[in-house]
Amino acid sequence: MGLFSKQETREDPRLAIEPEDDFYDQTYSEAPQLAPLPAQTNTVIAQGVLVNGTLHGEGVVQIEGTLEGEIRLDGSVIVTTTGRVTGPITANLVRVAGYVKGNIKSSGHLRLEQTGCIEGDVSTPSLVVEDGGRFDGRSTMIKADQKEEVQEVAQPPVQAEEKTAGDPLLEEE
């Protein structure tokens, strides 16, 4: 074939495929059903936003702003470097790169990153504190399958033993 000769036209093989006759006659109910979307939702509290109150729900919550109140979540809580939380956090997974003042209860994993600060007690089956992360509180390691809230056990007061007559320690004095 020369440079200026007539080019022969070729059909695109992708266009040659014709749908079956009953393809367009199918109703929507006969079409294959898609799997339902996961119940997980993503929420971002943006930098510069202040939220007061209690946060309950499922999914992933990323805090870039300030939250004053309680967080109870079946899912993950991420406190970014600009995020501040004042109040208790209860969730499956917690990651702190910002500031949290309050107790944290994690049923799965708690990670304190190098830029993060926690002022409060934590209870979790898995705790990672990166170099530079600041943790001021107590930690309680729980079993991974323990989902109920950790109750602090009150210690009975220490009582002095009474000395009675006939006690060898009493007679020595």
JSON list of C-alpha atoms in Angstrom, two decimals:
[
{"chain": "A", "resi": 1, "resn": "MET", "atom": "CA", "xyz": [0.00, 0.00, 0.00]},
{"chain": "A", "resi": 2, "resn": "GLY", "atom": "CA", "xyz": [1.49, 3.32, -1.00]},
{"chain": "A", "resi": 3, "resn": "LEU", "atom": "CA", "xyz": [1.52, 6.53, 0.88]},
{"chain": "A", "resi": 4, "resn": "PHE", "atom": "CA", "xyz": [-1.23, 8.16, -1.21]},
{"chain": "A", "resi": 5, "resn": "SER", "atom": "CA", "xyz": [-3.17, 5.05, -2.15]},
{"chain": "A", "resi": 6, "resn": "LYS", "atom": "CA", "xyz": [-6.72, 4.40, -1.12]},
{"chain": "A", "resi": 7, "resn": "GLN", "atom": "CA", "xyz": [-7.00, 2.96, 2.40]},
{"chain": "A", "resi": 8, "resn": "GLU", "atom": "CA", "xyz": [-9.29, 0.07, 2.94]},
{"chain": "A", "resi": 9, "resn": "THR", "atom": "CA", "xyz": [-11.76, 0.45, 5.77]},
{"chain": "A", "resi": 10, "resn": "ARG", "atom": "CA", "xyz": [-11.93, -2.17, 8.44]},
{"chain": "A", "resi": 11, "resn": "GLU", "atom": "CA", "xyz": [-14.77, -2.66, 10.85]},
{"chain": "A", "resi": 12, "resn": "ASP", "atom": "CA", "xyz": [-14.00, -2.40, 14.51]},
{"chain": "A", "resi": 13, "resn": "PRO", "atom": "CA", "xyz": [-14.41, -5.96, 15.84]},
{"chain": "A", "resi": 14, "resn": "ARG", "atom": "CA", "xyz": [-15.76, -4.61, 19.14]},
{"chain": "A", "resi": 15, "resn": "LEU", "atom": "CA", "xyz": [-18.75, -3.13, 17.33]},
{"chain": "A", "resi": 16, "resn": "ALA", "atom": "CA", "xyz": [-19.56, -6.38, 15.53]},
{"chain": "A", "resi": 17, "resn": "ILE", "atom": "CA", "xyz": [-20.89, -8.04, 18.70]},
{"chain": "A", "resi": 18, "resn": "GLU", "atom": "CA", "xyz": [-24.67, -7.84, 18.85]},
{"chain": "A", "resi": 19, "resn": "PRO", "atom": "CA", "xyz": [-26.58, -8.35, 22.08]},
{"chain": "A", "resi": 20, "resn": "GLU", "atom": "CA", "xyz": [-28.91, -11.27, 22.49]},
{"chain": "A", "resi": 21, "resn": "ASP", "atom": "CA", "xyz": [-32.50, -10.66, 21.42]},
{"chain": "A", "resi": 22, "resn": "ASP", "atom": "CA", "xyz": [-33.93, -10.80, 24.92]},
{"chain": "A", "resi": 23, "resn": "PHE", "atom": "CA", "xyz": [-31.18, -8.64, 26.46]},
{"chain": "A", "resi": 24, "resn": "TYR", "atom": "CA", "xyz": [-33.31, -5.49, 26.49]},
{"chain": "A", "resi": 25, "resn": "ASP", "atom": "CA", "xyz": [-36.45, -7.35, 27.54]},
{"chain": "A", "resi": 26, "resn": "GLN", "atom": "CA", "xyz": [-35.11, -8.31, 30.96]},
{"chain": "A", "resi": 27, "resn": "THR", "atom": "CA", "xyz": [-36.76, -6.54, 33.85]},
{"chain": "A", "resi": 28, "resn": "TYR", "atom": "CA", "xyz": [-34.81, -4.95, 36.67]},
{"chain": "A", "resi": 29, "resn": "SER", "atom": "CA", "xyz": [-35.84, -7.69, 39.09]},
{"chain": "A", "resi": 30, "resn": "GLU", "atom": "CA", "xyz": [-34.30, -10.33, 36.82]},
{"chain": "A", "resi": 31, "resn": "ALA", "atom": "CA", "xyz": [-30.96, -8.52, 36.69]},
{"chain": "A", "resi": 32, "resn": "PRO", "atom": "CA", "xyz": [-28.28, -9.81, 39.03]},
{"chain": "A", "resi": 33, "resn": "GLN", "atom": "CA", "xyz": [-28.42, -8.19, 42.46]},
{"chain": "A", "resi": 34, "resn": "LEU", "atom": "CA", "xyz": [-25.38, -6.35, 43.78]},
{"chain": "A", "resi": 35, "resn": "ALA", "atom": "CA", "xyz": [-24.04, -7.04, 47.26]},
{"chain": "A", "resi": 36, "resn": "PRO", "atom": "CA", "xyz": [-25.24, -4.47, 49.81]},
{"chain": "A", "resi": 37, "resn": "LEU", "atom": "CA", "xyz": [-22.85, -1.69, 50.69]},
{"chain": "A", "resi": 38, "resn": "PRO", "atom": "CA", "xyz": [-21.13, -2.01, 54.06]},
{"chain": "A", "resi": 39, "resn": "ALA", "atom": "CA", "xyz": [-22.80, -0.16, 56.92]},
{"chain": "A", "resi": 40, "resn": "GLN", "atom": "CA", "xyz": [-19.61, 1.81, 57.48]},
{"chain": "A", "resi": 41, "resn": "THR", "atom": "CA", "xyz": [-19.87, 5.56, 57.14]},
{"chain": "A", "resi": 42, "resn": "ASN", "atom": "CA", "xyz": [-17.09, 8.09, 57.19]},
{"chain": "A", "resi": 43, "resn": "THR", "atom": "CA", "xyz": [-17.39, 11.31, 59.14]},
{"chain": "A", "resi": 44, "resn": "VAL", "atom": "CA", "xyz": [-14.89, 14.14, 59.28]},
{"chain": "A", "resi": 45, "resn": "ILE", "atom": "CA", "xyz": [-14.97, 16.91, 61.87]},
{"chain": "A", "resi": 46, "resn": "ALA", "atom": "CA", "xyz": [-12.95, 19.46, 59.93]},
{"chain": "A", "resi": 47, "resn": "GLN", "atom": "CA", "xyz": [-10.23, 21.71, 61.26]},
{"chain": "A", "resi": 48, "resn": "GLY", "atom": "CA", "xyz": [-11.73, 24.86, 62.74]},
{"chain": "A", "resi": 49, "resn": "VAL", "atom": "CA", "xyz": [-15.01, 23.13, 63.66]},
{"chain": "A", "resi": 50, "resn": "LEU", "atom": "CA", "xyz": [-16.06, 22.79, 67.32]},
{"chain": "A", "resi": 51, "resn": "VAL", "atom": "CA", "xyz": [-18.55, 20.05, 68.26]},
{"chain": "A", "resi": 52, "resn": "ASN", "atom": "CA", "xyz": [-20.11, 19.85, 71.75]},
{"chain": "A", "resi": 53, "resn": "GLY", "atom": "CA", "xyz": [-22.07, 16.76, 72.79]},
{"chain": "A", "resi": 54, "resn": "THR", "atom": "CA", "xyz": [-22.11, 12.99, 72.53]},
{"chain": "A", "resi": 55, "resn": "LEU", "atom": "CA", "xyz": [-21.18, 11.13, 69.37]},
{"chain": "A", "resi": 56, "resn": "HIS", "atom": "CA", "xyz": [-22.71, 7.62, 68.95]},
{"chain": "A", "resi": 57, "resn": "GLY", "atom": "CA", "xyz": [-22.75, 5.38, 65.90]},
{"chain": "A", "resi": 58, "resn": "GLU", "atom": "CA", "xyz": [-20.85, 3.09, 63.55]},
{"chain": "A", "resi": 59, "resn": "GLY", "atom": "CA", "xyz": [-18.09, 3.64, 61.06]},
{"chain": "A", "resi": 60, "resn": "VAL", "atom": "CA", "xyz": [-15.00, 5.78, 60.93]},
{"chain": "A", "resi": 61, "resn": "VAL", "atom": "CA", "xyz": [-14.80, 9.23, 62.52]},
{"chain": "A", "resi": 62, "resn": "GLN", "atom": "CA", "xyz": [-11.82, 11.43, 61.75]},
{"chain": "A", "resi": 63, "resn": "ILE", "atom": "CA", "xyz": [-11.37, 14.43, 64.03]},
{"chain": "A", "resi": 64, "resn": "GLU", "atom": "CA", "xyz": [-9.37, 17.30, 62.59]},
{"chain": "A", "resi": 65, "resn": "GLY", "atom": "CA", "xyz": [-11.14, 19.97, 64.67]},
{"chain": "A", "resi": 66, "resn": "THR", "atom": "CA", "xyz": [-12.28, 20.00, 68.30]},
{"chain": "A", "resi": 67, "resn": "LEU", "atom": "CA", "xyz": [-14.79, 17.69, 69.97]},
{"chain": "A", "resi": 68, "resn": "GLU", "atom": "CA", "xyz": [-15.89, 18.31, 73.56]},
{"chain": "A", "resi": 69, "resn": "GLY", "atom": "CA", "xyz": [-17.94, 15.39, 74.82]},
{"chain": "A", "resi": 70, "resn": "GLU", "atom": "CA", "xyz": [-18.21, 11.63, 74.76]},
{"chain": "A", "resi": 71, "resn": "ILE", "atom": "CA", "xyz": [-17.50, 9.38, 71.76]},
{"chain": "A", "resi": 72, "resn": "ARG", "atom": "CA", "xyz": [-19.04, 5.88, 71.68]},
{"chain": "A", "resi": 73, "resn": "LEU", "atom": "CA", "xyz": [-18.43, 4.25, 68.33]},
{"chain": "A", "resi": 74, "resn": "ASP", "atom": "CA", "xyz": [-18.62, 0.79, 66.82]},
{"chain": "A", "resi": 75, "resn": "GLY", "atom": "CA", "xyz": [-15.71, 1.40, 64.47]},
{"chain": "A", "resi": 76, "resn": "SER", "atom": "CA", "xyz": [-12.65, 3.63, 64.37]},
{"chain": "A", "resi": 77, "resn": "VAL", "atom": "CA", "xyz": [-11.76, 7.03, 65.81]},
{"chain": "A", "resi": 78, "resn": "ILE", "atom": "CA", "xyz": [-8.86, 8.92, 64.25]},
{"chain": "A", "resi": 79, "resn": "VAL", "atom": "CA", "xyz": [-7.62, 12.07, 65.96]},
{"chain": "A", "resi": 80, "resn": "THR", "atom": "CA", "xyz": [-5.34, 13.85, 63.47]},
{"chain": "A", "resi": 81, "resn": "THR", "atom": "CA", "xyz": [-2.45, 16.16, 64.36]},
{"chain": "A", "resi": 82, "resn": "THR", "atom": "CA", "xyz": [-4.82, 19.16, 64.44]},
{"chain": "A", "resi": 83, "resn": "GLY", "atom": "CA", "xyz": [-7.56, 17.28, 66.32]},
{"chain": "A", "resi": 84, "resn": "ARG", "atom": "CA", "xyz": [-8.47, 17.82, 69.98]},
{"chain": "A", "resi": 85, "resn": "VAL", "atom": "CA", "xyz": [-10.86, 15.70, 72.03]},
{"chain": "A", "resi": 86, "resn": "THR", "atom": "CA", "xyz": [-11.94, 16.48, 75.58]},
{"chain": "A", "resi": 87, "resn": "GLY", "atom": "CA", "xyz": [-13.96, 13.58, 76.93]},
{"chain": "A", "resi": 88, "resn": "PRO", "atom": "CA", "xyz": [-14.02, 9.77, 77.01]},
{"chain": "A", "resi": 89, "resn": "ILE", "atom": "CA", "xyz": [-13.63, 7.67, 73.85]},
{"chain": "A", "resi": 90, "resn": "THR", "atom": "CA", "xyz": [-14.99, 4.13, 73.45]},
{"chain": "A", "resi": 91, "resn": "ALA", "atom": "CA", "xyz": [-14.35, 2.45, 70.07]},
{"chain": "A", "resi": 92, "resn": "ASN", "atom": "CA", "xyz": [-12.92, -0.64, 68.40]},
{"chain": "A", "resi": 93, "resn": "LEU", "atom": "CA", "xyz": [-9.84, 1.08, 66.99]},
{"chain": "A", "resi": 94, "resn": "VAL", "atom": "CA", "xyz": [-8.38, 4.40, 68.14]},
{"chain": "A", "resi": 95, "resn": "ARG", "atom": "CA", "xyz": [-5.49, 6.30, 66.57]},
{"chain": "A", "resi": 96, "resn": "VAL", "atom": "CA", "xyz": [-4.24, 9.48, 68.23]},
{"chain": "A", "resi": 97, "resn": "ALA", "atom": "CA", "xyz": [-1.90, 11.90, 66.45]},
{"chain": "A", "resi": 98, "resn": "GLY", "atom": "CA", "xyz": [-3.43, 14.96, 68.14]},
{"chain": "A", "resi": 99, "resn": "TYR", "atom": "CA", "xyz": [-4.57, 15.64, 71.71]},
{"chain": "A", "resi": 100, "resn": "VAL", "atom": "CA", "xyz": [-7.03, 13.64, 73.83]},
{"chain": "A", "resi": 101, "resn": "LYS", "atom": "CA", "xyz": [-7.93, 14.56, 77.41]},
{"chain": "A", "resi": 102, "resn": "GLY", "atom": "CA", "xyz": [-10.10, 11.74, 78.72]},
{"chain": "A", "resi": 103, "resn": "ASN", "atom": "CA", "xyz": [-10.17, 7.99, 79.19]},
{"chain": "A", "resi": 104, "resn": "ILE", "atom": "CA", "xyz": [-9.96, 5.72, 76.13]},
{"chain": "A", "resi": 105, "resn": "LYS", "atom": "CA", "xyz": [-11.47, 2.23, 75.93]},
{"chain": "A", "resi": 106, "resn": "SER", "atom": "CA", "xyz": [-10.55, 0.32, 72.79]},
{"chain": "A", "resi": 107, "resn": "SER", "atom": "CA", "xyz": [-11.76, -3.22, 72.17]},
{"chain": "A", "resi": 108, "resn": "GLY", "atom": "CA", "xyz": [-9.26, -3.76, 69.35]},
{"chain": "A", "resi": 109, "resn": "HIS", "atom": "CA", "xyz": [-6.20, -1.53, 69.07]},
{"chain": "A", "resi": 110, "resn": "LEU", "atom": "CA", "xyz": [-4.95, 1.82, 70.34]},
{"chain": "A", "resi": 111, "resn": "ARG", "atom": "CA", "xyz": [-2.09, 3.64, 68.61]},
{"chain": "A", "resi": 112, "resn": "LEU", "atom": "CA", "xyz": [-0.48, 6.81, 70.00]},
{"chain": "A", "resi": 113, "resn": "GLU", "atom": "CA", "xyz": [1.59, 8.38, 67.27]},
{"chain": "A", "resi": 114, "resn": "GLN", "atom": "CA", "xyz": [4.72, 10.47, 67.73]},
{"chain": "A", "resi": 115, "resn": "THR", "atom": "CA", "xyz": [2.80, 13.76, 67.54]},
{"chain": "A", "resi": 116, "resn": "GLY", "atom": "CA", "xyz": [0.00, 12.56, 69.82]},
{"chain": "A", "resi": 117, "resn": "CYS", "atom": "CA", "xyz": [-0.79, 13.21, 73.46]},
{"chain": "A", "resi": 118, "resn": "ILE", "atom": "CA", "xyz": [-3.19, 11.32, 75.75]},
{"chain": "A", "resi": 119, "resn": "GLU", "atom": "CA", "xyz": [-4.03, 12.63, 79.22]},
{"chain": "A", "resi": 120, "resn": "GLY", "atom": "CA", "xyz": [-6.16, 9.91, 80.76]},
{"chain": "A", "resi": 121, "resn": "ASP", "atom": "CA", "xyz": [-6.40, 6.20, 81.39]},
{"chain": "A", "resi": 122, "resn": "VAL", "atom": "CA", "xyz": [-6.56, 3.67, 78.57]},
{"chain": "A", "resi": 123, "resn": "SER", "atom": "CA", "xyz": [-7.80, 0.07, 78.40]},
{"chain": "A", "resi": 124, "resn": "THR", "atom": "CA", "xyz": [-7.13, -2.00, 75.29]},
{"chain": "A", "resi": 125, "resn": "PRO", "atom": "CA", "xyz": [-5.84, -5.42, 74.23]},
{"chain": "A", "resi": 126, "resn": "SER", "atom": "CA", "xyz": [-3.20, -3.82, 71.97]},
{"chain": "A", "resi": 127, "resn": "LEU", "atom": "CA", "xyz": [-1.32, -0.59, 72.68]},
{"chain": "A", "resi": 128, "resn": "VAL", "atom": "CA", "xyz": [1.40, 1.02, 70.56]},
{"chain": "A", "resi": 129, "resn": "VAL", "atom": "CA", "xyz": [3.15, 4.20, 71.67]},
{"chain": "A", "resi": 130, "resn": "GLU", "atom": "CA", "xyz": [5.51, 5.60, 69.05]},
{"chain": "A", "resi": 131, "resn": "ASP", "atom": "CA", "xyz": [8.70, 7.44, 70.01]},
{"chain": "A", "resi": 132, "resn": "GLY", "atom": "CA", "xyz": [7.72, 10.98, 70.90]},
{"chain": "A", "resi": 133, "resn": "GLY", "atom": "CA", "xyz": [4.12, 10.13, 71.78]},
{"chain": "A", "resi": 134, "resn": "ARG", "atom": "CA", "xyz": [3.12, 11.50, 75.20]},
{"chain": "A", "resi": 135, "resn": "PHE", "atom": "CA", "xyz": [0.97, 9.37, 77.49]},
{"chain": "A", "resi": 136, "resn": "ASP", "atom": "CA", "xyz": [0.04, 10.66, 80.95]},
{"chain": "A", "resi": 137, "resn": "GLY", "atom": "CA", "xyz": [-2.21, 8.12, 82.65]},
{"chain": "A", "resi": 138, "resn": "ARG", "atom": "CA", "xyz": [-2.63, 4.43, 83.42]},
{"chain": "A", "resi": 139, "resn": "SER", "atom": "CA", "xyz": [-2.93, 1.57, 80.97]},
{"chain": "A", "resi": 140, "resn": "THR", "atom": "CA", "xyz": [-4.95, -1.60, 81.49]},
{"chain": "A", "resi": 141, "resn": "MET", "atom": "CA", "xyz": [-4.44, -4.47, 79.09]},
{"chain": "A", "resi": 142, "resn": "ILE", "atom": "CA", "xyz": [-7.67, -6.39, 78.48]},
{"chain": "A", "resi": 143, "resn": "LYS", "atom": "CA", "xyz": [-8.46, -9.56, 76.53]},
{"chain": "A", "resi": 144, "resn": "ALA", "atom": "CA", "xyz": [-9.14, -9.04, 72.83]},
{"chain": "A", "resi": 145, "resn": "ASP", "atom": "CA", "xyz": [-12.63, -10.55, 73.03]},
{"chain": "A", "resi": 146, "resn": "GLN", "atom": "CA", "xyz": [-13.63, -8.50, 76.09]},
{"chain": "A", "resi": 147, "resn": "LYS", "atom": "CA", "xyz": [-16.11, -5.94, 74.76]},
{"chain": "A", "resi": 148, "resn": "GLU", "atom": "CA", "xyz": [-17.82, -4.75, 77.91]},
{"chain": "A", "resi": 149, "resn": "GLU", "atom": "CA", "xyz": [-16.52, -1.66, 79.58]},
{"chain": "A", "resi": 150, "resn": "VAL", "atom": "CA", "xyz": [-13.67, -2.16, 82.00]},
{"chain": "A", "resi": 151, "resn": "GLN", "atom": "CA", "xyz": [-14.74, -1.56, 85.60]},
{"chain": "A", "resi": 152, "resn": "GLU", "atom": "CA", "xyz": [-12.17, -0.40, 88.09]},
{"chain": "A", "resi": 153, "resn": "VAL", "atom": "CA", "xyz": [-11.97, -2.71, 91.09]},
{"chain": "A", "resi": 154, "resn": "ALA", "atom": "CA", "xyz": [-12.08, -0.85, 94.39]},
{"chain": "A", "resi": 155, "resn": "GLN", "atom": "CA", "xyz": [-9.42, -2.05, 96.79]},
{"chain": "A", "resi": 156, "resn": "PRO", "atom": "CA", "xyz": [-10.62, -2.68, 100.35]},
{"chain": "A", "resi": 157, "resn": "PRO", "atom": "CA", "xyz": [-9.09, -0.34, 102.90]},
{"chain": "A", "resi": 158, "resn": "VAL", "atom": "CA", "xyz": [-6.06, -1.68, 104.72]},
{"chain": "A", "resi": 159, "resn": "GLN", "atom": "CA", "xyz": [-6.80, -2.26, 108.41]},
{"chain": "A", "resi": 160, "resn": "ALA", "atom": "CA", "xyz": [-4.24, -2.64, 111.16]},
{"chain": "A", "resi": 161, "resn": "GLU", "atom": "CA", "xyz": [-4.22, -6.00, 112.89]},
{"chain": "A", "resi": 162, "resn": "GLU", "atom": "CA", "xyz": [-5.24, -5.94, 116.54]},
{"chain": "A", "resi": 163, "resn": "LYS", "atom": "CA", "xyz": [-2.84, -7.45, 119.05]},
{"chain": "A", "resi": 164, "resn": "THR", "atom": "CA", "xyz": [-4.35, -9.68, 121.69]},
{"chain": "A", "resi": 165, "resn": "ALA", "atom": "CA", "xyz": [-3.09, -11.04, 124.97]},
{"chain": "A", "resi": 166, "resn": "GLY", "atom": "CA", "xyz": [-0.93, -14.07, 124.44]},
{"chain": "A", "resi": 167, "resn": "ASP", "atom": "CA", "xyz": [0.45, -12.67, 121.18]},
{"chain": "A", "resi": 168, "resn": "PRO", "atom": "CA", "xyz": [4.23, -13.23, 121.13]},
{"chain": "A", "resi": 169, "resn": "LEU", "atom": "CA", "xyz": [4.77, -9.84, 119.49]},
{"chain": "A", "resi": 170, "resn": "LEU", "atom": "CA", "xyz": [2.83, -8.11, 122.24]},
{"chain": "A", "resi": 171, "resn": "GLU", "atom": "CA", "xyz": [4.78, -9.87, 125.02]},
{"chain": "A", "resi": 172, "resn": "GLU", "atom": "CA", "xyz": [8.14, -8.75, 123.62]},
{"chain": "A", "resi": 173, "resn": "GLU", "atom": "CA", "xyz": [7.36, -5.07, 124.12]}
]
